[in-house]
Tab-separated table of C-alpha atoms in Angstrom:
chain	number	residue	atom	x	y	z
M	12	GLU	CA	2.828	83.445	-42.768
M	13	LYS	CA	4.617	79.990	-41.714
M	14	ILE	CA	2.104	77.922	-43.482
M	15	PHE	CA	1.694	79.935	-46.475
M	16	TYR	CA	5.563	80.443	-47.204
M	17	ASN	CA	6.054	76.410	-46.246
M	18	ILE	CA	2.957	75.554	-48.500
M	19	SER	CA	4.777	77.617	-51.590
M	20	ASP	CA	8.123	75.939	-50.443
M	21	VAL	CA	6.262	72.510	-51.056
M	22	VAL	CA	4.413	73.867	-54.858
M	23	GLU	CA	8.618	75.361	-56.129
M	24	ARG	CA	9.949	71.356	-55.288
M	25	LYS	CA	7.312	69.587	-57.038
M	26	ILE	CA	8.026	71.474	-59.907
M	27	PRO	CA	10.811	70.479	-62.551
M	28	GLN	CA	13.935	72.859	-62.593
M	29	SER	CA	15.227	72.265	-65.529
M	30	ASN	CA	11.286	73.620	-67.134
M	31	VAL	CA	12.080	76.976	-65.142
M	32	THR	CA	14.534	79.700	-66.070
M	33	VAL	CA	15.380	82.430	-63.036
M	34	ASP	CA	16.721	85.524	-64.340
M	35	MET	CA	19.190	86.689	-62.132
M	36	SER	CA	20.425	89.374	-63.822
M	37	TYR	CA	20.663	92.949	-62.696
M	38	SER	CA	18.780	95.491	-65.055
M	39	GLY	CA	21.705	97.865	-65.018
M	40	GLY	CA	24.854	95.881	-66.658
M	41	TYR	CA	27.916	94.158	-66.038
M	42	GLY	CA	31.281	95.566	-65.815
M	43	ASP	CA	34.558	94.107	-66.687
M	44	PHE	CA	37.127	93.525	-63.738
M	45	ALA	CA	40.018	93.190	-66.679
M	46	ASN	CA	40.450	96.689	-66.239
M	47	LEU	CA	39.481	98.229	-63.051
M	48	LYS	CA	41.043	98.392	-60.099
M	49	THR	CA	39.408	96.842	-56.477
M	50	ARG	CA	40.550	95.894	-52.887
M	51	LEU	CA	37.416	93.428	-53.825
M	52	ASN	CA	37.605	89.368	-53.160
M	53	LEU	CA	36.765	88.042	-57.289
M	54	SER	CA	37.991	84.514	-55.826
M	55	PRO	CA	35.089	82.634	-57.267
M	56	ILE	CA	32.580	81.213	-54.855
M	57	THR	CA	32.687	77.322	-54.966
M	58	ILE	CA	29.599	75.718	-52.585
M	59	ASN	CA	28.829	71.652	-52.253
M	60	ASN	CA	25.251	71.771	-53.135
M	61	GLY	CA	25.020	68.805	-54.885
M	62	PHE	CA	24.073	70.973	-57.895
M	63	THR	CA	25.810	71.311	-61.335
M	64	PRO	CA	26.964	75.199	-61.632
M	65	GLU	CA	25.442	77.683	-63.854
M	66	PRO	CA	27.132	79.378	-66.562
M	67	LYS	CA	27.573	82.861	-64.114
M	68	GLU	CA	26.950	81.040	-60.710
M	69	GLY	CA	29.756	82.309	-57.810
M	70	LYS	CA	31.445	84.476	-60.530
M	71	TRP	CA	31.745	88.117	-59.201
M	72	GLU	CA	30.900	90.543	-61.851
M	73	ASP	CA	31.289	94.610	-61.720
M	74	ILE	CA	27.966	96.773	-60.792
M	75	PRO	CA	29.019	99.856	-62.766
M	76	LEU	CA	29.115	103.285	-61.163
M	77	ALA	CA	29.682	106.770	-63.205
M	78	LEU	CA	31.428	107.885	-59.805
M	79	PHE	CA	34.110	105.584	-59.810
M	80	PRO	CA	34.983	105.211	-63.810
M	81	ASN	CA	38.205	103.481	-62.640
M	82	TYR	CA	37.127	101.208	-59.734
M	83	GLY	CA	35.154	98.074	-58.836
M	84	VAL	CA	33.798	99.138	-55.672
M	85	ILE	CA	30.596	96.649	-55.495
M	86	ALA	CA	30.596	93.442	-57.110
M	87	THR	CA	27.779	90.853	-57.722
M	88	THR	CA	27.397	87.262	-57.886
M	89	TYR	CA	24.657	84.745	-56.541
M	90	ILE	CA	25.015	81.105	-55.593
M	91	ARG	CA	22.788	78.201	-54.267
M	92	PRO	CA	22.983	77.278	-50.512
M	93	ASP	CA	20.028	74.706	-49.934
M	94	PRO	CA	21.498	71.035	-51.274
M	95	GLN	CA	17.374	70.233	-51.078
M	96	ARG	CA	16.461	73.533	-53.132
M	97	SER	CA	17.767	74.210	-56.581
M	98	PHE	CA	15.249	77.015	-56.623
M	99	ALA	CA	16.524	79.086	-53.902
M	100	TYR	CA	19.227	81.372	-55.232
M	101	VAL	CA	20.739	84.228	-52.934
M	102	ASN	CA	22.479	87.207	-54.879
M	103	LEU	CA	24.908	88.624	-52.960
M	104	ALA	CA	26.801	92.168	-53.312
M	105	GLN	CA	30.442	93.010	-51.814
M	106	ILE	CA	31.020	96.196	-50.882
M	107	ASP	CA	34.148	97.994	-50.417
M	108	THR	CA	34.239	100.059	-47.583
M	109	ASN	CA	37.377	102.119	-48.339
M	110	LEU	CA	35.414	103.948	-50.608
M	111	LEU	CA	32.032	103.920	-49.319
M	112	ARG	CA	30.647	104.456	-46.450
M	113	LEU	CA	27.405	102.677	-45.071
M	114	GLY	CA	24.589	105.119	-43.156
M	115	ILE	CA	21.516	104.071	-41.870
M	116	VAL	CA	17.855	106.087	-41.299
M	117	ALA	CA	15.145	105.300	-39.287
M	118	GLY	CA	11.713	104.745	-41.062
M	119	LYS	CA	8.734	107.253	-40.669
M	120	LYS	CA	6.810	104.532	-38.772
M	121	GLU	CA	9.435	101.834	-38.598
M	122	PRO	CA	10.580	100.623	-36.035
M	123	ALA	CA	9.973	103.621	-33.159
M	124	GLY	CA	6.870	105.301	-34.378
M	125	LYS	CA	4.855	103.750	-32.318
M	126	VAL	CA	6.693	104.841	-29.661
M	127	GLY	CA	6.109	109.020	-30.888
M	128	ARG	CA	10.321	108.325	-32.407
M	129	PRO	CA	9.454	108.477	-36.226
M	130	GLY	CA	12.760	108.621	-38.262
M	131	PRO	CA	13.281	111.176	-41.675
M	132	GLY	CA	12.638	108.039	-43.532
M	133	VAL	CA	14.754	108.922	-46.370
M	134	VAL	CA	17.994	109.643	-47.733
M	135	PRO	CA	20.010	112.835	-46.495
M	136	GLN	CA	19.278	115.407	-48.887
M	137	ASP	CA	22.711	116.223	-48.982
M	138	LEU	CA	24.258	112.646	-50.377
M	139	ILE	CA	21.320	113.215	-52.911
M	140	SER	CA	22.352	116.728	-53.800
M	141	GLY	CA	25.805	116.300	-53.786
M	142	ASN	CA	25.374	113.249	-56.469
M	143	LYS	CA	27.470	110.948	-53.675
M	144	LEU	CA	24.434	108.330	-52.320
M	145	VAL	CA	25.537	104.817	-54.509
M	146	ALA	CA	22.697	101.669	-53.004
M	147	ALA	CA	19.817	101.599	-49.927
M	148	PHE	CA	18.741	98.679	-48.799
M	149	ASP	CA	16.429	97.052	-46.009
M	150	GLY	CA	17.085	97.661	-42.526
M	151	GLY	CA	15.363	95.516	-39.685
M	152	PHE	CA	12.277	94.275	-38.426
M	153	GLN	CA	9.414	96.329	-37.534
M	154	TYR	CA	8.946	97.289	-34.109
M	155	ARG	CA	5.843	94.287	-33.558
M	156	ASP	CA	8.828	91.981	-34.392
M	157	GLY	CA	10.984	92.234	-31.483
M	158	GLU	CA	11.279	95.768	-30.345
M	159	TYR	CA	15.436	95.734	-31.524
M	160	GLY	CA	17.664	98.368	-31.160
M	161	MET	CA	19.003	101.361	-32.982
M	162	ILE	CA	20.310	104.341	-32.704
M	163	VAL	CA	21.638	107.128	-35.156
M	164	ASP	CA	24.093	109.944	-34.901
M	165	GLY	CA	23.442	109.588	-30.682
M	166	PHE	CA	19.613	109.093	-30.894
M	167	THR	CA	18.412	106.595	-29.711
M	168	TYR	CA	15.337	105.570	-31.139
M	169	LEU	CA	14.633	102.239	-29.435
M	170	PRO	CA	16.732	100.778	-26.591
M	171	LEU	CA	19.728	98.416	-26.813
M	172	LYS	CA	18.498	94.962	-26.157
M	173	ASN	CA	21.838	92.279	-24.879
M	174	ASP	CA	22.294	88.767	-26.923
M	175	LEU	CA	21.303	90.362	-30.244
M	176	GLY	CA	22.930	90.493	-33.645
M	177	THR	CA	24.016	94.259	-33.235
M	178	VAL	CA	25.566	96.310	-36.590
M	179	VAL	CA	28.039	99.380	-35.540
M	180	GLY	CA	29.207	101.579	-37.668
M	181	TYR	CA	31.887	104.203	-37.170
M	182	LYS	CA	32.717	107.955	-38.165
M	183	ASN	CA	35.777	106.739	-39.557
M	184	GLY	CA	33.605	104.101	-42.054
M	185	VAL	CA	34.575	100.850	-40.103
M	186	VAL	CA	31.907	98.934	-40.159
M	187	LYS	CA	31.523	96.137	-37.527
M	188	ILE	CA	28.741	93.108	-36.892
M	189	ILE	CA	29.164	91.475	-33.041
M	190	ARG	CA	26.953	90.077	-30.411
M	191	TYR	CA	25.823	92.334	-27.927
M	192	ASN	CA	25.525	91.825	-24.433
M	193	GLY	CA	26.467	95.134	-22.853
M	194	GLN	CA	29.687	96.257	-23.412
M	195	ASP	CA	31.381	99.759	-24.176
M	196	LEU	CA	31.155	100.043	-28.002
M	197	GLY	CA	34.057	102.561	-28.308
M	198	ASN	CA	34.046	106.533	-29.529
M	199	ASN	CA	32.955	107.673	-32.319
M	200	VAL	CA	30.168	105.431	-32.576
M	201	ALA	CA	27.452	107.040	-35.930
M	202	PHE	CA	24.851	103.814	-35.467
M	203	VAL	CA	23.569	100.865	-34.037
M	204	ARG	CA	20.980	98.735	-35.171
M	205	GLN	CA	20.001	95.606	-34.270
M	206	ASN	CA	17.890	92.539	-35.218
M	207	CYS	CA	17.094	89.268	-34.271
M	208	PRO	CA	20.116	86.784	-32.476
M	209	ILE	CA	23.481	87.079	-34.333
M	210	LEU	CA	23.637	85.279	-36.990
M	211	VAL	CA	27.445	84.171	-38.625
M	212	GLU	CA	30.223	84.828	-35.529
M	213	ASN	CA	34.001	84.136	-35.878
M	214	GLY	CA	32.903	82.491	-39.367
M	215	GLN	CA	30.643	80.168	-38.068
M	216	LEU	CA	26.698	79.492	-38.463
M	217	THR	CA	25.078	80.441	-34.307
M	218	VAL	CA	21.783	78.941	-35.857
M	219	ASP	CA	21.684	76.021	-33.511
M	220	SER	CA	18.261	73.668	-34.853
M	221	PRO	CA	15.161	74.123	-36.235
M	222	LEU	CA	14.211	73.466	-32.741
M	223	ASN	CA	15.350	77.361	-32.227
M	224	LYS	CA	13.171	79.265	-29.814
M	225	LYS	CA	14.811	82.486	-30.673
M	226	LEU	CA	12.760	84.759	-32.911
M	227	TRP	CA	13.568	85.023	-36.914
M	228	GLY	CA	10.960	86.991	-38.258
M	229	ARG	CA	7.141	86.154	-36.075
M	230	THR	CA	7.744	82.646	-35.853
M	231	LEU	CA	9.078	80.771	-33.001
M	232	THR	CA	11.177	78.517	-35.309
M	233	THR	CA	14.211	79.174	-37.679
M	234	SER	CA	11.650	76.122	-40.179
M	235	ILE	CA	10.084	79.004	-41.423
M	236	LEU	CA	10.719	79.430	-45.847
M	237	THR	CA	11.172	82.754	-46.860
M	238	TRP	CA	12.782	85.848	-48.992
M	239	ARG	CA	15.631	86.609	-46.729
M	240	THR	CA	18.309	89.505	-46.513
M	241	GLY	CA	21.541	89.527	-44.355
M	242	LEU	CA	24.453	91.685	-43.841
M	243	GLY	CA	28.169	90.502	-43.372
M	244	VAL	CA	31.523	91.859	-42.766
M	245	THR	CA	34.571	90.291	-44.208
M	246	PRO	CA	38.159	89.571	-42.656
M	247	GLU	CA	38.953	92.881	-44.432
M	248	GLY	CA	36.082	94.785	-43.196
M	249	ASN	CA	34.514	95.052	-46.414
M	250	LEU	CA	30.928	94.145	-46.368
M	251	ILE	CA	28.457	91.361	-47.928
M	252	PHE	CA	25.190	91.864	-48.739
M	253	ALA	CA	22.929	88.387	-49.341
M	254	VAL	CA	19.086	88.554	-50.644
M	255	GLY	CA	17.066	85.309	-51.871
M	256	ASN	CA	14.261	83.068	-51.260
M	257	ASN	CA	12.775	80.074	-49.938
M	258	LEU	CA	15.660	80.848	-47.470
M	259	THR	CA	15.885	79.551	-43.588
M	260	PRO	CA	18.759	81.277	-41.269
M	261	GLU	CA	21.042	78.171	-41.945
M	262	THR	CA	20.999	78.813	-45.527
M	263	LEU	CA	21.062	82.453	-45.496
M	264	GLY	CA	23.933	82.092	-43.516
M	265	ALA	CA	25.476	79.335	-45.374
M	266	ALA	CA	25.676	81.721	-48.485
M	267	LEU	CA	26.882	84.331	-46.428
M	268	ILE	CA	30.023	82.444	-44.888
M	269	ALA	CA	30.437	80.898	-48.429
M	270	ALA	CA	30.870	85.260	-49.652
M	271	GLY	CA	33.064	85.493	-46.997
M	272	ALA	CA	31.929	86.626	-44.297
M	273	THR	CA	33.029	85.907	-40.946
M	274	ASN	CA	30.445	87.541	-38.981
M	275	ALA	CA	26.816	88.719	-39.949
M	276	ILE	CA	23.073	89.147	-38.637
M	277	GLN	CA	19.297	88.936	-40.682
M	278	LEU	CA	17.946	92.450	-41.484
M	279	ASP	CA	14.086	92.520	-43.173
M	280	ILE	CA	12.895	89.093	-44.856
M	281	ASN	CA	9.351	88.676	-46.959
M	282	PRO	CA	9.250	89.858	-50.362
M	283	PHE	CA	7.352	92.797	-50.270
M	284	TRP	CA	10.354	94.043	-47.507
M	285	VAL	CA	13.582	92.905	-48.972
M	286	ARG	CA	15.035	95.671	-51.372
M	287	PHE	CA	18.540	96.419	-52.422
M	288	ASN	CA	18.380	99.007	-55.181
M	289	ILE	CA	22.056	100.436	-56.992
M	290	PHE	CA	21.752	104.632	-58.016
M	291	ASP	CA	23.857	105.695	-60.590
M	292	SER	CA	24.647	109.642	-60.898
M	293	LEU	CA	23.310	111.513	-63.522
M	294	GLY	CA	24.974	114.409	-61.978
M	295	ASN	CA	22.681	117.881	-61.051
M	296	GLY	CA	21.355	115.429	-57.987
M	297	GLN	CA	19.717	112.908	-60.619
M	298	TYR	CA	20.223	109.398	-61.150
M	299	LYS	CA	19.147	105.998	-62.932
M	300	SER	CA	18.209	103.398	-60.354
M	301	TYR	CA	17.744	99.474	-60.497
M	302	PRO	CA	17.604	96.989	-58.022
M	303	LEU	CA	20.477	94.076	-57.146
M	304	THR	CA	18.438	91.957	-59.413
M	305	LYS	CA	15.038	92.387	-61.702
M	306	ARG	CA	13.420	89.359	-59.058
M	307	LEU	CA	13.486	92.315	-56.319
M	308	THR	CA	10.812	95.277	-55.453
M	309	ASP	CA	12.101	98.809	-56.722
M	310	GLY	CA	12.718	100.284	-53.618
M	311	SER	CA	14.390	103.881	-55.606
M	312	LYS	CA	11.340	106.034	-55.397
M	313	SER	CA	10.764	104.786	-51.541
M	314	TYR	CA	14.385	105.661	-50.471
M	315	LEU	CA	14.521	109.274	-51.904
M	316	THR	CA	11.113	110.513	-51.002
M	317	GLY	CA	9.710	108.965	-47.823
M	318	TYR	CA	9.704	105.038	-46.816
M	319	ALA	CA	8.005	104.082	-43.467
M	320	LYS	CA	10.366	101.548	-42.520
M	321	ASP	CA	14.504	102.274	-41.884
M	322	PHE	CA	17.380	101.266	-44.223
M	323	PHE	CA	20.520	101.352	-45.008
M	324	TYR	CA	21.726	103.273	-47.588
M	325	LEU	CA	25.536	103.535	-49.360
M	326	TYR	CA	27.784	106.644	-50.487
M	327	LYS	CA	30.530	107.859	-52.035
M	328	ASN	CA	33.421	108.761	-49.018
M	329	ASN	CA	34.596	112.093	-49.941
């Protein structure tokens, strides 16, 4: 796997990028923040990558949603965090956790089907039929890639492990990303999901070097270049989702920090597994759905009918 992706990276580096056009756009179209209320931080992202910025690079755009005609609740942009790879693009989504809640579903097979604890693998039906679903995106690794902990509504799919990046969701909508070491997570925990060592902690990258021997995706180093996703929390408590090609944990973390995340973890990796779908309500439990960027696999059908792997979902708060 490492050899395949790194050879692909070498090939891409030899292609003159002036001859390459990358469609970074969202198929559902963009809205205008000038006419919306929003709690999101719309300050342009500046990152010192040494490249001439593209026209929309680092500039937040609204993803319009029928459920929120007067509010901007998800903003998106893209940046290039790797100064050695002008072709390594990271799409970002900034998410308002005041108006949107985060949930998670265990997959029918992963991460705990192999130990006799399969999950439902679908967005809860009451959210679908109630026209509250807004988005869904990939969760963590498979069982074989670390046996990382997962708890939902008090049910333990896999026990928690120490010294891992851990997403903790509370019933009041608060989301925290922490380094778990057995501490009390407090009351009213809705879910917990672990994946890999913590990626960003207190605004600092925690990936020590390319010789880091912690598991970042079926490789003993951090040097594999592949599609990666990550989830971060801002000081205001909002979420940042990141997805991009030809990334190492370092460049994924750099993108999350640039977008405002102070704590973050890596989620799933590799081209087919990285996903983020917007669901725009049409009423009567029906939705139109688009991937965050045309570069991503469309996971909408799987999220609504049954998926083998765990995933997060966003829904309207009340």
